[in-house]
Amino acid sequence: MGFGLVVRFVTHSAEAARAFDRLAEKALEGIRAKEPGTLVYVNHAVPEEPTVRVFYELYADREAFEEHERQPHVQAFLDERAQYLASFDVTFLEEISGKGSPGGRS
């Protein structure tokens, strides 16, 4: 069953948001190359809120998420992100059903 989360980040400024995006892109290089259980990992800008970023993350299961959290590229992101952030909020998601769902229930 898929496991996901949505994270809303509020950065200190538009400039901090751009630096945050560069940091996220560095992490994404490792995620793309080394995390087969990470199915979706997307950084979104919010129209008319230049200091806000929203991540949508979907993993094959909870174990894949935990493996993601242990990766050096993710640890570097987690260690460095605070300098850019005013706040963040995490919402964890458990799959029920959907199109293209990892659990096969479409």
PDB file of N, CA and C in Angstrom:
ATOM      1  N   MET A   1       0.839  -1.174   0.000  1.00  0.00           N
ATOM      2  CA  MET A   1       0.000   0.000   0.000  1.00  0.00           C
ATOM      3  C   MET A   1       0.887   1.240   0.000  1.00  0.00           C
ATOM      4  N   GLY A   2       0.557   2.231  -0.803  1.00  0.00           N
ATOM      5  CA  GLY A   2       1.338   3.461  -0.892  1.00  0.00           C
ATOM      6  C   GLY A   2       1.321   4.256   0.402  1.00  0.00           C
ATOM      7  N   PHE A   3       2.383   4.980   0.611  1.00  0.00           N
ATOM      8  CA  PHE A   3       2.533   5.847   1.777  1.00  0.00           C
ATOM      9  C   PHE A   3       3.034   7.187   1.270  1.00  0.00           C
ATOM     10  N   GLY A   4       2.397   8.257   1.694  1.00  0.00           N
ATOM     11  CA  GLY A   4       2.803   9.552   1.175  1.00  0.00           C
ATOM     12  C   GLY A   4       2.780  10.641   2.214  1.00  0.00           C
ATOM     13  N   LEU A   5       3.207  11.803   1.772  1.00  0.00           N
ATOM     14  CA  LEU A   5       3.128  12.973   2.619  1.00  0.00           C
ATOM     15  C   LEU A   5       3.115  14.231   1.775  1.00  0.00           C
ATOM     16  N   VAL A   6       2.576  15.270   2.380  1.00  0.00           N
ATOM     17  CA  VAL A   6       2.585  16.608   1.816  1.00  0.00           C
ATOM     18  C   VAL A   6       3.257  17.493   2.850  1.00  0.00           C
ATOM     19  N   VAL A   7       4.230  18.282   2.402  1.00  0.00           N
ATOM     20  CA  VAL A   7       4.931  19.197   3.313  1.00  0.00           C
ATOM     21  C   VAL A   7       4.799  20.607   2.754  1.00  0.00           C
ATOM     22  N   ARG A   8       4.314  21.514   3.573  1.00  0.00           N
ATOM     23  CA  ARG A   8       4.211  22.927   3.194  1.00  0.00           C
ATOM     24  C   ARG A   8       5.335  23.673   3.907  1.00  0.00           C
ATOM     25  N   PHE A   9       6.219  24.256   3.109  1.00  0.00           N
ATOM     26  CA  PHE A   9       7.344  25.035   3.614  1.00  0.00           C
ATOM     27  C   PHE A   9       7.076  26.519   3.374  1.00  0.00           C
ATOM     28  N   VAL A  10       7.366  27.338   4.362  1.00  0.00           N
ATOM     29  CA  VAL A  10       7.330  28.788   4.187  1.00  0.00           C
ATOM     30  C   VAL A  10       8.753  29.286   4.411  1.00  0.00           C
ATOM     31  N   THR A  11       9.318  29.903   3.377  1.00  0.00           N
ATOM     32  CA  THR A  11      10.685  30.401   3.462  1.00  0.00           C
ATOM     33  C   THR A  11      10.701  31.845   3.960  1.00  0.00           C
ATOM     34  N   HIS A  12      11.863  32.322   4.340  1.00  0.00           N
ATOM     35  CA  HIS A  12      12.018  33.681   4.858  1.00  0.00           C
ATOM     36  C   HIS A  12      11.757  34.754   3.806  1.00  0.00           C
ATOM     37  N   SER A  13      12.043  34.443   2.548  1.00  0.00           N
ATOM     38  CA  SER A  13      11.931  35.441   1.479  1.00  0.00           C
ATOM     39  C   SER A  13      11.899  34.716   0.134  1.00  0.00           C
ATOM     40  N   ALA A  14      11.615  35.475  -0.926  1.00  0.00           N
ATOM     41  CA  ALA A  14      11.657  34.889  -2.274  1.00  0.00           C
ATOM     42  C   ALA A  14      13.073  34.416  -2.601  1.00  0.00           C
ATOM     43  N   GLU A  15      14.071  35.166  -2.164  1.00  0.00           N
ATOM     44  CA  GLU A  15      15.461  34.750  -2.380  1.00  0.00           C
ATOM     45  C   GLU A  15      15.753  33.442  -1.645  1.00  0.00           C
ATOM     46  N   ALA A  16      15.279  33.320  -0.405  1.00  0.00           N
ATOM     47  CA  ALA A  16      15.456  32.078   0.351  1.00  0.00           C
ATOM     48  C   ALA A  16      14.736  30.926  -0.338  1.00  0.00           C
ATOM     49  N   ALA A  17      13.593  31.204  -0.950  1.00  0.00           N
ATOM     50  CA  ALA A  17      12.859  30.161  -1.666  1.00  0.00           C
ATOM     51  C   ALA A  17      13.683  29.628  -2.837  1.00  0.00           C
ATOM     52  N   ARG A  18      14.344  30.519  -3.551  1.00  0.00           N
ATOM     53  CA  ARG A  18      15.184  30.077  -4.676  1.00  0.00           C
ATOM     54  C   ARG A  18      16.366  29.245  -4.179  1.00  0.00           C
ATOM     55  N   ALA A  19      16.972  29.639  -3.071  1.00  0.00           N
ATOM     56  CA  ALA A  19      18.073  28.852  -2.498  1.00  0.00           C
ATOM     57  C   ALA A  19      17.561  27.495  -2.009  1.00  0.00           C
ATOM     58  N   PHE A  20      16.377  27.489  -1.419  1.00  0.00           N
ATOM     59  CA  PHE A  20      15.742  26.245  -0.976  1.00  0.00           C
ATOM     60  C   PHE A  20      15.519  25.324  -2.175  1.00  0.00           C
ATOM     61  N   ASP A  21      15.067  25.891  -3.303  1.00  0.00           N
ATOM     62  CA  ASP A  21      14.856  25.095  -4.516  1.00  0.00           C
ATOM     63  C   ASP A  21      16.150  24.447  -4.991  1.00  0.00           C
ATOM     64  N   ARG A  22      17.249  25.189  -4.915  1.00  0.00           N
ATOM     65  CA  ARG A  22      18.549  24.622  -5.322  1.00  0.00           C
ATOM     66  C   ARG A  22      18.945  23.477  -4.390  1.00  0.00           C
ATOM     67  N   LEU A  23      18.717  23.648  -3.105  1.00  0.00           N
ATOM     68  CA  LEU A  23      19.004  22.590  -2.136  1.00  0.00           C
ATOM     69  C   LEU A  23      18.145  21.352  -2.423  1.00  0.00           C
ATOM     70  N   ALA A  24      16.871  21.571  -2.687  1.00  0.00           N
ATOM     71  CA  ALA A  24      15.971  20.455  -2.997  1.00  0.00           C
ATOM     72  C   ALA A  24      16.406  19.734  -4.265  1.00  0.00           C
ATOM     73  N   GLU A  25      16.855  20.480  -5.253  1.00  0.00           N
ATOM     74  CA  GLU A  25      17.290  19.863  -6.509  1.00  0.00           C
ATOM     75  C   GLU A  25      18.511  18.964  -6.275  1.00  0.00           C
ATOM     76  N   LYS A  26      19.410  19.374  -5.402  1.00  0.00           N
ATOM     77  CA  LYS A  26      20.565  18.520  -5.072  1.00  0.00           C
ATOM     78  C   LYS A  26      20.093  17.208  -4.460  1.00  0.00           C
ATOM     79  N   ALA A  27      19.122  17.284  -3.557  1.00  0.00           N
ATOM     80  CA  ALA A  27      18.578  16.065  -2.955  1.00  0.00           C
ATOM     81  C   ALA A  27      17.890  15.204  -4.007  1.00  0.00           C
ATOM     82  N   LEU A  28      17.183  15.847  -4.931  1.00  0.00           N
ATOM     83  CA  LEU A  28      16.473  15.104  -5.972  1.00  0.00           C
ATOM     84  C   LEU A  28      17.412  14.310  -6.867  1.00  0.00           C
ATOM     85  N   GLU A  29      18.625  14.776  -7.062  1.00  0.00           N
ATOM     86  CA  GLU A  29      19.591  14.014  -7.858  1.00  0.00           C
ATOM     87  C   GLU A  29      19.796  12.633  -7.237  1.00  0.00           C
ATOM     88  N   GLY A  30      19.997  12.594  -5.928  1.00  0.00           N
ATOM     89  CA  GLY A  30      20.173  11.315  -5.233  1.00  0.00           C
ATOM     90  C   GLY A  30      18.897  10.498  -5.194  1.00  0.00           C
ATOM     91  N   ILE A  31      17.771  11.162  -5.021  1.00  0.00           N
ATOM     92  CA  ILE A  31      16.491  10.456  -4.978  1.00  0.00           C
ATOM     93  C   ILE A  31      16.226   9.765  -6.306  1.00  0.00           C
ATOM     94  N   ARG A  32      16.445  10.470  -7.398  1.00  0.00           N
ATOM     95  CA  ARG A  32      16.223   9.888  -8.733  1.00  0.00           C
ATOM     96  C   ARG A  32      17.151   8.688  -8.976  1.00  0.00           C
ATOM     97  N   ALA A  33      18.388   8.809  -8.554  1.00  0.00           N
ATOM     98  CA  ALA A  33      19.397   7.791  -8.856  1.00  0.00           C
ATOM     99  C   ALA A  33      19.366   6.586  -7.925  1.00  0.00           C
ATOM    100  N   LYS A  34      18.941   6.783  -6.666  1.00  0.00           N
ATOM    101  CA  LYS A  34      19.180   5.742  -5.669  1.00  0.00           C
ATOM    102  C   LYS A  34      17.964   5.274  -4.887  1.00  0.00           C
ATOM    103  N   GLU A  35      16.767   5.730  -5.265  1.00  0.00           N
ATOM    104  CA  GLU A  35      15.599   5.382  -4.448  1.00  0.00           C
ATOM    105  C   GLU A  35      14.458   4.809  -5.300  1.00  0.00           C
ATOM    106  N   PRO A  36      14.524   3.530  -5.635  1.00  0.00           N
ATOM    107  CA  PRO A  36      13.444   2.946  -6.438  1.00  0.00           C
ATOM    108  C   PRO A  36      12.097   2.937  -5.715  1.00  0.00           C
ATOM    109  N   GLY A  37      12.092   2.945  -4.405  1.00  0.00           N
ATOM    110  CA  GLY A  37      10.836   2.944  -3.645  1.00  0.00           C
ATOM    111  C   GLY A  37      10.198   4.310  -3.517  1.00  0.00           C
ATOM    112  N   THR A  38      10.905   5.358  -3.931  1.00  0.00           N
ATOM    113  CA  THR A  38      10.324   6.698  -3.961  1.00  0.00           C
ATOM    114  C   THR A  38       9.669   6.851  -5.328  1.00  0.00           C
ATOM    115  N   LEU A  39       8.350   6.823  -5.343  1.00  0.00           N
ATOM    116  CA  LEU A  39       7.600   6.826  -6.595  1.00  0.00           C
ATOM    117  C   LEU A  39       7.378   8.232  -7.138  1.00  0.00           C
ATOM    118  N   VAL A  40       7.128   9.180  -6.254  1.00  0.00           N
ATOM    119  CA  VAL A  40       6.897  10.574  -6.633  1.00  0.00           C
ATOM    120  C   VAL A  40       7.538  11.453  -5.573  1.00  0.00           C
ATOM    121  N   TYR A  41       8.271  12.460  -6.011  1.00  0.00           N
ATOM    122  CA  TYR A  41       8.873  13.435  -5.090  1.00  0.00           C
ATOM    123  C   TYR A  41       8.940  14.745  -5.863  1.00  0.00           C
ATOM    124  N   VAL A  42       8.008  15.644  -5.601  1.00  0.00           N
ATOM    125  CA  VAL A  42       7.860  16.850  -6.407  1.00  0.00           C
ATOM    126  C   VAL A  42       7.831  18.083  -5.514  1.00  0.00           C
ATOM    127  N   ASN A  43       8.622  19.078  -5.891  1.00  0.00           N
ATOM    128  CA  ASN A  43       8.642  20.390  -5.247  1.00  0.00           C
ATOM    129  C   ASN A  43       7.733  21.300  -6.068  1.00  0.00           C
ATOM    130  N   HIS A  44       6.721  21.871  -5.433  1.00  0.00           N
ATOM    131  CA  HIS A  44       5.769  22.748  -6.115  1.00  0.00           C
ATOM    132  C   HIS A  44       5.912  24.176  -5.606  1.00  0.00           C
ATOM    133  N   ALA A  45       5.829  25.151  -6.515  1.00  0.00           N
ATOM    134  CA  ALA A  45       5.660  26.550  -6.145  1.00  0.00           C
ATOM    135  C   ALA A  45       4.155  26.805  -6.022  1.00  0.00           C
ATOM    136  N   VAL A  46       3.786  27.767  -5.186  1.00  0.00           N
ATOM    137  CA  VAL A  46       2.384  28.118  -4.999  1.00  0.00           C
ATOM    138  C   VAL A  46       2.138  29.473  -5.675  1.00  0.00           C
ATOM    139  N   PRO A  47       1.270  29.513  -6.676  1.00  0.00           N
ATOM    140  CA  PRO A  47       1.013  30.781  -7.357  1.00  0.00           C
ATOM    141  C   PRO A  47       0.623  31.879  -6.357  1.00  0.00           C
ATOM    142  N   GLU A  48       1.217  33.037  -6.547  1.00  0.00           N
ATOM    143  CA  GLU A  48       0.951  34.230  -5.745  1.00  0.00           C
ATOM    144  C   GLU A  48       1.395  34.107  -4.287  1.00  0.00           C
ATOM    145  N   GLU A  49       2.197  33.084  -3.969  1.00  0.00           N
ATOM    146  CA  GLU A  49       2.823  32.952  -2.651  1.00  0.00           C
ATOM    147  C   GLU A  49       4.295  32.603  -2.889  1.00  0.00           C
ATOM    148  N   PRO A  50       5.118  33.589  -3.247  1.00  0.00           N
ATOM    149  CA  PRO A  50       6.493  33.301  -3.677  1.00  0.00           C
ATOM    150  C   PRO A  50       7.391  32.709  -2.597  1.00  0.00           C
ATOM    151  N   THR A  51       7.000  32.768  -1.349  1.00  0.00           N
ATOM    152  CA  THR A  51       7.832  32.194  -0.286  1.00  0.00           C
ATOM    153  C   THR A  51       7.387  30.794   0.121  1.00  0.00           C
ATOM    154  N   VAL A  52       6.378  30.255  -0.551  1.00  0.00           N
ATOM    155  CA  VAL A  52       5.831  28.951  -0.171  1.00  0.00           C
ATOM    156  C   VAL A  52       6.239  27.884  -1.183  1.00  0.00           C
ATOM    157  N   ARG A  53       6.611  26.733  -0.662  1.00  0.00           N
ATOM    158  CA  ARG A  53       6.860  25.541  -1.460  1.00  0.00           C
ATOM    159  C   ARG A  53       6.071  24.398  -0.833  1.00  0.00           C
ATOM    160  N   VAL A  54       5.567  23.514  -1.686  1.00  0.00           N
ATOM    161  CA  VAL A  54       4.840  22.331  -1.217  1.00  0.00           C
ATOM    162  C   VAL A  54       5.459  21.111  -1.871  1.00  0.00           C
ATOM    163  N   PHE A  55       5.869  20.165  -1.042  1.00  0.00           N
ATOM    164  CA  PHE A  55       6.385  18.894  -1.542  1.00  0.00           C
ATOM    165  C   PHE A  55       5.257  17.872  -1.492  1.00  0.00           C
ATOM    166  N   TYR A  56       5.142  17.097  -2.568  1.00  0.00           N
ATOM    167  CA  TYR A  56       4.295  15.915  -2.561  1.00  0.00           C
ATOM    168  C   TYR A  56       5.226  14.731  -2.742  1.00  0.00           C
ATOM    169  N   GLU A  57       5.114  13.774  -1.823  1.00  0.00           N
ATOM    170  CA  GLU A  57       5.985  12.605  -1.845  1.00  0.00           C
ATOM    171  C   GLU A  57       5.128  11.349  -1.756  1.00  0.00           C
ATOM    172  N   LEU A  58       5.420  10.376  -2.596  1.00  0.00           N
ATOM    173  CA  LEU A  58       4.720   9.103  -2.573  1.00  0.00           C
ATOM    174  C   LEU A  58       5.743   7.974  -2.624  1.00  0.00           C
ATOM    175  N   TYR A  59       5.598   7.055  -1.711  1.00  0.00           N
ATOM    176  CA  TYR A  59       6.515   5.924  -1.574  1.00  0.00           C
ATOM    177  C   TYR A  59       5.746   4.622  -1.763  1.00  0.00           C
ATOM    178  N   ALA A  60       6.443   3.579  -2.176  1.00  0.00           N
ATOM    179  CA  ALA A  60       5.819   2.278  -2.366  1.00  0.00           C
ATOM    180  C   ALA A  60       5.164   1.788  -1.078  1.00  0.00           C
ATOM    181  N   ASP A  61       5.799   2.092   0.049  1.00  0.00           N
ATOM    182  CA  ASP A  61       5.274   1.700   1.354  1.00  0.00           C
ATOM    183  C   ASP A  61       6.046   2.452   2.439  1.00  0.00           C
ATOM    184  N   ARG A  62       5.681   2.240   3.678  1.00  0.00           N
ATOM    185  CA  ARG A  62       6.326   2.932   4.799  1.00  0.00           C
ATOM    186  C   ARG A  62       7.822   2.602   4.868  1.00  0.00           C
ATOM    187  N   GLU A  63       8.174   1.366   4.563  1.00  0.00           N
ATOM    188  CA  GLU A  63       9.585   0.959   4.578  1.00  0.00           C
ATOM    189  C   GLU A  63      10.402   1.763   3.558  1.00  0.00           C
ATOM    190  N   ALA A  64       9.835   2.019   2.384  1.00  0.00           N
ATOM    191  CA  ALA A  64      10.532   2.821   1.372  1.00  0.00           C
ATOM    192  C   ALA A  64      10.740   4.248   1.868  1.00  0.00           C
ATOM    193  N   PHE A  65       9.753   4.791   2.574  1.00  0.00           N
ATOM    194  CA  PHE A  65       9.899   6.124   3.158  1.00  0.00           C
ATOM    195  C   PHE A  65      11.026   6.132   4.190  1.00  0.00           C
ATOM    196  N   GLU A  66      11.061   5.137   5.051  1.00  0.00           N
ATOM    197  CA  GLU A  66      12.104   5.068   6.075  1.00  0.00           C
ATOM    198  C   GLU A  66      13.487   4.932   5.442  1.00  0.00           C
ATOM    199  N   GLU A  67      13.586   4.172   4.356  1.00  0.00           N
ATOM    200  CA  GLU A  67      14.856   4.052   3.634  1.00  0.00           C
ATOM    201  C   GLU A  67      15.242   5.407   3.030  1.00  0.00           C
ATOM    202  N   HIS A  68      14.285   6.116   2.487  1.00  0.00           N
ATOM    203  CA  HIS A  68      14.509   7.471   1.954  1.00  0.00           C
ATOM    204  C   HIS A  68      15.110   8.364   3.042  1.00  0.00           C
ATOM    205  N   GLU A  69      14.545   8.344   4.212  1.00  0.00           N
ATOM    206  CA  GLU A  69      14.991   9.199   5.314  1.00  0.00           C
ATOM    207  C   GLU A  69      16.426   8.905   5.748  1.00  0.00           C
ATOM    208  N   ARG A  70      16.903   7.680   5.506  1.00  0.00           N
ATOM    209  CA  ARG A  70      18.266   7.291   5.902  1.00  0.00           C
ATOM    210  C   ARG A  70      19.331   7.691   4.886  1.00  0.00           C
ATOM    211  N   GLN A  71      18.951   8.104   3.701  1.00  0.00           N
ATOM    212  CA  GLN A  71      19.897   8.388   2.634  1.00  0.00           C
ATOM    213  C   GLN A  71      20.737   9.634   2.932  1.00  0.00           C
ATOM    214  N   PRO A  72      22.027   9.616   2.605  1.00  0.00           N
ATOM    215  CA  PRO A  72      22.898  10.773   2.858  1.00  0.00           C
ATOM    216  C   PRO A  72      22.424  12.056   2.177  1.00  0.00           C
ATOM    217  N   HIS A  73      21.900  11.951   0.955  1.00  0.00           N
ATOM    218  CA  HIS A  73      21.427  13.151   0.260  1.00  0.00           C
ATOM    219  C   HIS A  73      20.193  13.744   0.949  1.00  0.00           C
ATOM    220  N   VAL A  74      19.375  12.905   1.557  1.00  0.00           N
ATOM    221  CA  VAL A  74      18.203  13.393   2.301  1.00  0.00           C
ATOM    222  C   VAL A  74      18.654  13.993   3.626  1.00  0.00           C
ATOM    223  N   GLN A  75      19.592  13.336   4.295  1.00  0.00           N
ATOM    224  CA  GLN A  75      20.109  13.875   5.555  1.00  0.00           C
ATOM    225  C   GLN A  75      20.742  15.256   5.337  1.00  0.00           C
ATOM    226  N   ALA A  76      21.465  15.424   4.244  1.00  0.00           N
ATOM    227  CA  ALA A  76      22.067  16.729   3.942  1.00  0.00           C
ATOM    228  C   ALA A  76      20.977  17.779   3.741  1.00  0.00           C
ATOM    229  N   PHE A  77      19.913  17.430   3.016  1.00  0.00           N
ATOM    230  CA  PHE A  77      18.793  18.347   2.818  1.00  0.00           C
ATOM    231  C   PHE A  77      18.163  18.729   4.162  1.00  0.00           C
ATOM    232  N   LEU A  78      17.895  17.734   4.996  1.00  0.00           N
ATOM    233  CA  LEU A  78      17.270  17.992   6.298  1.00  0.00           C
ATOM    234  C   LEU A  78      18.161  18.867   7.180  1.00  0.00           C
ATOM    235  N   ASP A  79      19.461  18.656   7.125  1.00  0.00           N
ATOM    236  CA  ASP A  79      20.398  19.437   7.934  1.00  0.00           C
ATOM    237  C   ASP A  79      20.502  20.890   7.480  1.00  0.00           C
ATOM    238  N   GLU A  80      20.382  21.131   6.183  1.00  0.00           N
ATOM    239  CA  GLU A  80      20.627  22.464   5.629  1.00  0.00           C
ATOM    240  C   GLU A  80      19.376  23.310   5.431  1.00  0.00           C
ATOM    241  N   ARG A  81      18.210  22.718   5.395  1.00  0.00           N
ATOM    242  CA  ARG A  81      16.999  23.453   5.025  1.00  0.00           C
ATOM    243  C   ARG A  81      16.587  24.530   6.022  1.00  0.00           C
ATOM    244  N   ALA A  82      16.891  24.356   7.293  1.00  0.00           N
ATOM    245  CA  ALA A  82      16.410  25.281   8.334  1.00  0.00           C
ATOM    246  C   ALA A  82      16.830  26.730   8.079  1.00  0.00           C
ATOM    247  N   GLN A  83      17.995  26.939   7.492  1.00  0.00           N
ATOM    248  CA  GLN A  83      18.469  28.306   7.259  1.00  0.00           C
ATOM    249  C   GLN A  83      17.556  29.105   6.334  1.00  0.00           C
ATOM    250  N   TYR A  84      16.737  28.416   5.536  1.00  0.00           N
ATOM    251  CA  TYR A  84      15.858  29.083   4.571  1.00  0.00           C
ATOM    252  C   TYR A  84      14.406  29.198   5.057  1.00  0.00           C
ATOM    253  N   LEU A  85      14.051  28.496   6.134  1.00  0.00           N
ATOM    254  CA  LEU A  85      12.650  28.323   6.488  1.00  0.00           C
ATOM    255  C   LEU A  85      12.181  29.172   7.667  1.00  0.00           C
ATOM    256  N   ALA A  86      10.982  29.717   7.516  1.00  0.00           N
ATOM    257  CA  ALA A  86      10.280  30.358   8.620  1.00  0.00           C
ATOM    258  C   ALA A  86       9.439  29.309   9.349  1.00  0.00           C
ATOM    259  N   SER A  87       8.878  28.350   8.580  1.00  0.00           N
ATOM    260  CA  SER A  87       8.073  27.282   9.176  1.00  0.00           C
ATOM    261  C   SER A  87       7.853  26.171   8.153  1.00  0.00           C
ATOM    262  N   PHE A  88       7.375  25.028   8.660  1.00  0.00           N
ATOM    263  CA  PHE A  88       6.930  23.956   7.775  1.00  0.00           C
ATOM    264  C   PHE A  88       5.912  23.101   8.506  1.00  0.00           C
ATOM    265  N   ASP A  89       5.088  22.425   7.724  1.00  0.00           N
ATOM    266  CA  ASP A  89       4.034  21.571   8.274  1.00  0.00           C
ATOM    267  C   ASP A  89       3.971  20.296   7.448  1.00  0.00           C
ATOM    268  N   VAL A  90       3.954  19.140   8.120  1.00  0.00           N
ATOM    269  CA  VAL A  90       3.946  17.838   7.459  1.00  0.00           C
ATOM    270  C   VAL A  90       2.600  17.159   7.688  1.00  0.00           C
ATOM    271  N   THR A  91       2.018  16.630   6.606  1.00  0.00           N
ATOM    272  CA  THR A  91       0.810  15.813   6.694  1.00  0.00           C
ATOM    273  C   THR A  91       1.121  14.462   6.074  1.00  0.00           C
ATOM    274  N   PHE A  92       1.025  13.394   6.875  1.00  0.00           N
ATOM    275  CA  PHE A  92       1.252  12.042   6.373  1.00  0.00           C
ATOM    276  C   PHE A  92      -0.033  11.501   5.773  1.00  0.00           C
ATOM    277  N   LEU A  93       0.109  10.688   4.721  1.00  0.00           N
ATOM    278  CA  LEU A  93      -1.029  10.161   3.975  1.00  0.00           C
ATOM    279  C   LEU A  93      -0.921   8.649   3.844  1.00  0.00           C
ATOM    280  N   GLU A  94      -2.049   7.967   4.009  1.00  0.00           N
ATOM    281  CA  GLU A  94      -2.109   6.537   3.744  1.00  0.00           C
ATOM    282  C   GLU A  94      -3.097   6.309   2.618  1.00  0.00           C
ATOM    283  N   GLU A  95      -2.685   5.561   1.644  1.00  0.00           N
ATOM    284  CA  GLU A  95      -3.500   5.319   0.448  1.00  0.00           C
ATOM    285  C   GLU A  95      -4.795   4.594   0.779  1.00  0.00           C
ATOM    286  N   ILE A  96      -5.861   5.065   0.153  1.00  0.00           N
ATOM    287  CA  ILE A  96      -7.145   4.353   0.183  1.00  0.00           C
ATOM    288  C   ILE A  96      -7.385   3.760  -1.200  1.00  0.00           C
ATOM    289  N   SER A  97      -7.394   4.604  -2.225  1.00  0.00           N
ATOM    290  CA  SER A  97      -7.567   4.122  -3.595  1.00  0.00           C
ATOM    291  C   SER A  97      -7.219   5.263  -4.543  1.00  0.00           C
ATOM    292  N   GLY A  98      -7.118   4.945  -5.829  1.00  0.00           N
ATOM    293  CA  GLY A  98      -6.851   5.977  -6.806  1.00  0.00           C
ATOM    294  C   GLY A  98      -6.341   5.418  -8.107  1.00  0.00           C
ATOM    295  N   LYS A  99      -6.277   6.264  -9.103  1.00  0.00           N
ATOM    296  CA  LYS A  99      -5.733   5.886 -10.406  1.00  0.00           C
ATOM    297  C   LYS A  99      -4.221   5.781 -10.309  1.00  0.00           C
ATOM    298  N   GLY A 100      -3.682   4.682 -10.774  1.00  0.00           N
ATOM    299  CA  GLY A 100      -2.242   4.499 -10.754  1.00  0.00           C
ATOM    300  C   GLY A 100      -1.671   4.303  -9.367  1.00  0.00           C
ATOM    301  N   SER A 101      -2.482   3.875  -8.440  1.00  0.00           N
ATOM    302  CA  SER A 101      -2.008   3.712  -7.075  1.00  0.00           C
ATOM    303  C   SER A 101      -1.033   2.549  -6.985  1.00  0.00           C
ATOM    304  N   PRO A 102       0.003   2.683  -6.136  1.00  0.00           N
ATOM    305  CA  PRO A 102       1.004   1.610  -6.018  1.00  0.00           C
ATOM    306  C   PRO A 102       0.422   0.279  -5.581  1.00  0.00           C
ATOM    307  N   GLY A 103      -0.675   0.322  -4.828  1.00  0.00           N
ATOM    308  CA  GLY A 103      -1.299  -0.911  -4.362  1.00  0.00           C
ATOM    309  C   GLY A 103      -2.107  -1.625  -5.435  1.00  0.00           C
ATOM    310  N   GLY A 104      -2.206  -1.010  -6.636  1.00  0.00           N
ATOM    311  CA  GLY A 104      -2.871  -1.663  -7.749  1.00  0.00           C
ATOM    312  C   GLY A 104      -4.372  -1.475  -7.783  1.00  0.00           C
ATOM    313  N   ARG A 105      -4.936  -0.687  -6.892  1.00  0.00           N
ATOM    314  CA  ARG A 105      -6.378  -0.480  -6.875  1.00  0.00           C
ATOM    315  C   ARG A 105      -6.693   0.785  -7.671  1.00  0.00           C
ATOM    316  N   SER A 106      -6.997   0.624  -8.925  1.00  0.00           N
ATOM    317  CA  SER A 106      -7.292   1.780  -9.784  1.00  0.00           C
ATOM    318  C   SER A 106      -8.757   1.902 -10.061  1.00  0.00           C
TER     319      SER A 106
END
